[in-house]
Amino acid sequence: MRAERIPQIIAAAMTVFAWGGFAQARMEDIAQEAGLSKATLYLYFASKEAIIAAILQSYFERGFDELAALDTSAQPVTQRLISWTRRRAQELQDNAAFLSIGFEFHALAARHASTREVVQGYYVRYRSALAALLAQAMEWGELENANADELAVVLISLLEGLTVLWMLNPAGLDLSGVAERAVHTLLNHPPANSQPVE
Amino acid sequence: MRAERIPQIIAAAMTVFAWGGFAQARMEDIAQEAGLSKATLYLYFASKEAIIAAILQSYFERGFDELAALDTSAQPVTQRLISWTRRRAQELQDNAAFLSIGFEFHALAARHASTREVVQGYYVRYRSALAALLAQAMEWGELENANADELAVVLISLLEGLTVLWMLNPAGLDLSGVAERAVHTLLNHPPANSQPVE
Amino acid sequence: MRAERIPQIIAAAMTVFAWGGFAQARMEDIAQEAGLSKATLYLYFASKEAIIAAILQSYFERGFDELAALDTSAQPVTQRLISWTRRRAQELQDNAAFLSIGFEFHALAARHASTREVVQGYYVRYRSALAALLAQAMEWGELENANADELAVVLISLLEGLTVLWMLNPAGLDLSGVAERAVHTLLNHPPANSQPVE
Amino acid sequence: MRAERIPQIIAAAMTVFAWGGFAQARMEDIAQEAGLSKATLYLYFASKEAIIAAILQSYFERGFDELAALDTSAQPVTQRLISWTRRRAQELQDNAAFLSIGFEFHALAARHASTREVVQGYYVRYRSALAALLAQAMEWGELENANADELAVVLISLLEGLTVLWMLNPAGLDLSGVAERAVHTLLNHPPANSQPVE
DNA sequence: TATGAATGAGGGTTCATTCAT
DNA sequence: AATGAATGAACCCTCATTCAT
């Protein structure tokens, strides 16, 4: 029962949150979307906040499977990262409806340490995984030697930022193309190698 | 009076919103922060939403003065962009407290067309100004020929994304340094030149 | 539950409205009078206005049962109308506390078409029923031939007007007596027979 | 100034009250209608309630001039009363817009003794004047002997009640005609002469 | 497990009234 | 005399949460 209800409620809540934001969404709406009664929600979640917290946990797991898959592929790292970029872009487009939830978590993270820690945890893992991969590629001579961690930060930032611009004008931005080309460049010319400018 | 009260209320509202988000903030809080009574707020704004809308208009004006200043400087474009990046980073750090408002606007933009239009308008201007500058630099031979508009998109995205990562862990990310080095690289190796990878 | 709560709330609201008028009455007062919480009222009525509308529907049903009973009685029509008049007067006195609600509906009707239609509907039914009875009595030779509809209007008007005067000074006006005597006269000397005066 | 402003404000208030009722009308609305500022109203009236009280005083003076004129006319009383009825009906139609105010005063009177006293005072004067006239006519043999006071009550009630029905459906009720015919009848067959029915 | 019914706490908004100018 | 500006006091309505069944 629990194993069945909890994802059902989370899915319903995500739909409702995506449509109107955390604050505007009412427990009534979530219940309706889930096909349950309001009171039933409370059998599985102690509060609205608990639902948000549960979503927070799952929301930032997206893409980790794919990231993990990067490690085991046989292709050259550059190639792997490019196609991973493409997949991330695709996934973004598929889940566009839920983008607002991510931004709302950013806002929450900026305000509340507890949320911040969770979100940060995600980016740390993300960054570490990416950096490890890049470091390996450097070690293996596939990429120019550079600060792998900083490169990871730059790549992640780039994708995050593109997400914002794409959300604002999906038709006006070739998300995949721009991302791929920029990642390609950055892999070939890692920024940490460049001379700091004063 | 209006010229006096409106900025006063907006400033108060921003402080309150930064602290608790749009939804949680109460008109009472804003009034208190502004040193006014709740009813007085309604002499100048028709609703809480109207205050948010007013902030939306002003929020994304930040940094435009500096962007405009880029045009008139005598330095080489690369140099100008690098130091502009530095100033943006500095400004970000100075206004860190209000970052959550920006993320909340992103969430709102993802949900409401009217907000989206305003925010998009900002990024369009931002991107145009930057692209124009880059195009000029390319024309003058200061930068390698490339797709100036796409380069602008990449630069903006990078800075936006770095903002998120820095917000999550200010101490763990040398915002200025990473930004400057990445911008430097991208200017020297504009991504649009690279061959798309299939 | 609904079948139980709705009359309960309407009764409470009538009491509160009778005491202070529609505008002054607070939902809190009605809730208290009904022994419920304020929020519970909203489970059954969408708004204060909806409660008033519900009362409007029931308020002008008073006396219709008795009016219907007029048809089936075996007594002569004159007799029936006289004793009906007496009962109406009695009922008025019994429900004196709610008179102000009726006047308030008159005021509302004068201002809002939708209320007017409801109230008018009541008087139309009232007038039709009375006119039909009078017409029958004329046909049967019990009453002098005359304009039954106009006579109905006059009778109703008379009772309505007496209600106002009696409300202003109950002790100073023998409501039943005056009403009965006037009705008696009008039945015997129906006005429509008289020559219009120029 | 006062002599100028006070009628101006009362006229404005009556317009606003007629449109939306006492409760819904805002001081702001009245001020606007009067072409004054809200604060200025308070130079002439201590409160909204004071404005209503002032209107109460003037509202029920309508028709008294004409009633007084009845005394001095040279025509037969019956004739005078009929043409007075016609004038009252005409006046009613001319001031139809303000009818709702009258009903609202009835509602207020039913609830508040102080208002009731004022309204009752009006009807008492009205009834006395009419009864005196009728008594004189009886004395002079112009009318059949009867209870002049009760006849006055019946006449007044009839006109009051007709007002309600006419307000509900002006097109469907020949106010003047019905009133005149009924008054004519009642003058010729005064109810108090009829035998009470048991 | 599920829910219909109920509510306490609260928040946005309104408005009569005041007062300094 | 007149008013722009300000506000305290309410009031309607909402909603997360509880609980008896």
Coordinates of N, CA, C and O (backbone and C1' of nucleotides) in Angstrom, one line a residue, chain A residues 5 37 39-40 43-44, chain E residues 1-6:
Chain A
R5 N 1.1 4.0 -2.8 CA 0.5 5.3 -2.6 C 1.5 6.4 -2.7 O 1.2 7.5 -3.2
S37 N -8.7 11.1 -1.1 CA -9.2 12.2 -0.3 C -8.1 12.9 0.5 O -7.0 12.4 0.7
A39 N -7.8 13.7 3.5 CA -7.3 13.1 4.7 C -6.4 11.9 4.5 O -5.5 11.6 5.3
T40 N -6.6 11.3 3.4 CA -5.7 10.1 3.1 C -4.3 10.5 2.9 O -3.4 9.8 3.2
L43 N -2.2 10.1 5.7 CA -1.8 8.8 6.2 C -0.4 8.5 5.7 O 0.3 7.6 6.2
Y44 N 0.0 9.2 4.7 CA 1.3 8.9 4.0 C 2.4 10.0 4.2 O 3.6 9.8 4.1
Chain E
dT1 P -2.7 1.1 6.7 O5' -3.8 1.3 5.6 C5' -3.9 0.3 4.6 C4' -5.2 0.7 3.9 C3' -5.2 2.1 3.3 O3' -5.8 2.0 2.1 C1' -7.0 1.9 4.9
dA2 P -5.8 3.3 1.2 O5' -7.1 4.0 1.8 C5' -8.4 3.4 1.5 C4' -9.5 4.3 2.0 C3' -9.3 5.8 1.5 O3' -10.4 6.2 0.7 C1' -10.0 5.6 3.8
dT3 P -10.3 7.6 0.0 O5' -11.3 8.4 1.0 C5' -12.6 7.8 1.3 C4' -13.3 8.6 2.2 C3' -13.2 10.1 2.0 O3' -14.5 10.7 2.2 C1' -12.7 9.7 4.2
dG4 P -15.2 11.4 1.0 O5' -16.5 12.0 1.8 C5' -17.3 11.1 2.5 C4' -17.8 11.8 3.7 C3' -18.3 13.2 3.5 O3' -19.4 13.4 4.4 C1' -16.5 13.2 5.1
dA5 P -20.1 14.8 4.4 O5' -19.5 15.4 5.8 C5' -19.7 14.7 7.0 C4' -19.0 15.5 8.1 C3' -19.3 17.0 8.1 O3' -19.8 17.3 9.4 C1' -16.9 16.6 8.3
dA6 P -20.2 18.8 9.7 O5' -18.9 19.4 10.5 C5' -18.4 18.7 11.6 C4' -17.1 19.3 12.0 C3' -17.1 20.8 12.1 O3' -17.0 21.2 13.5 C1' -15.2 20.0 11.0

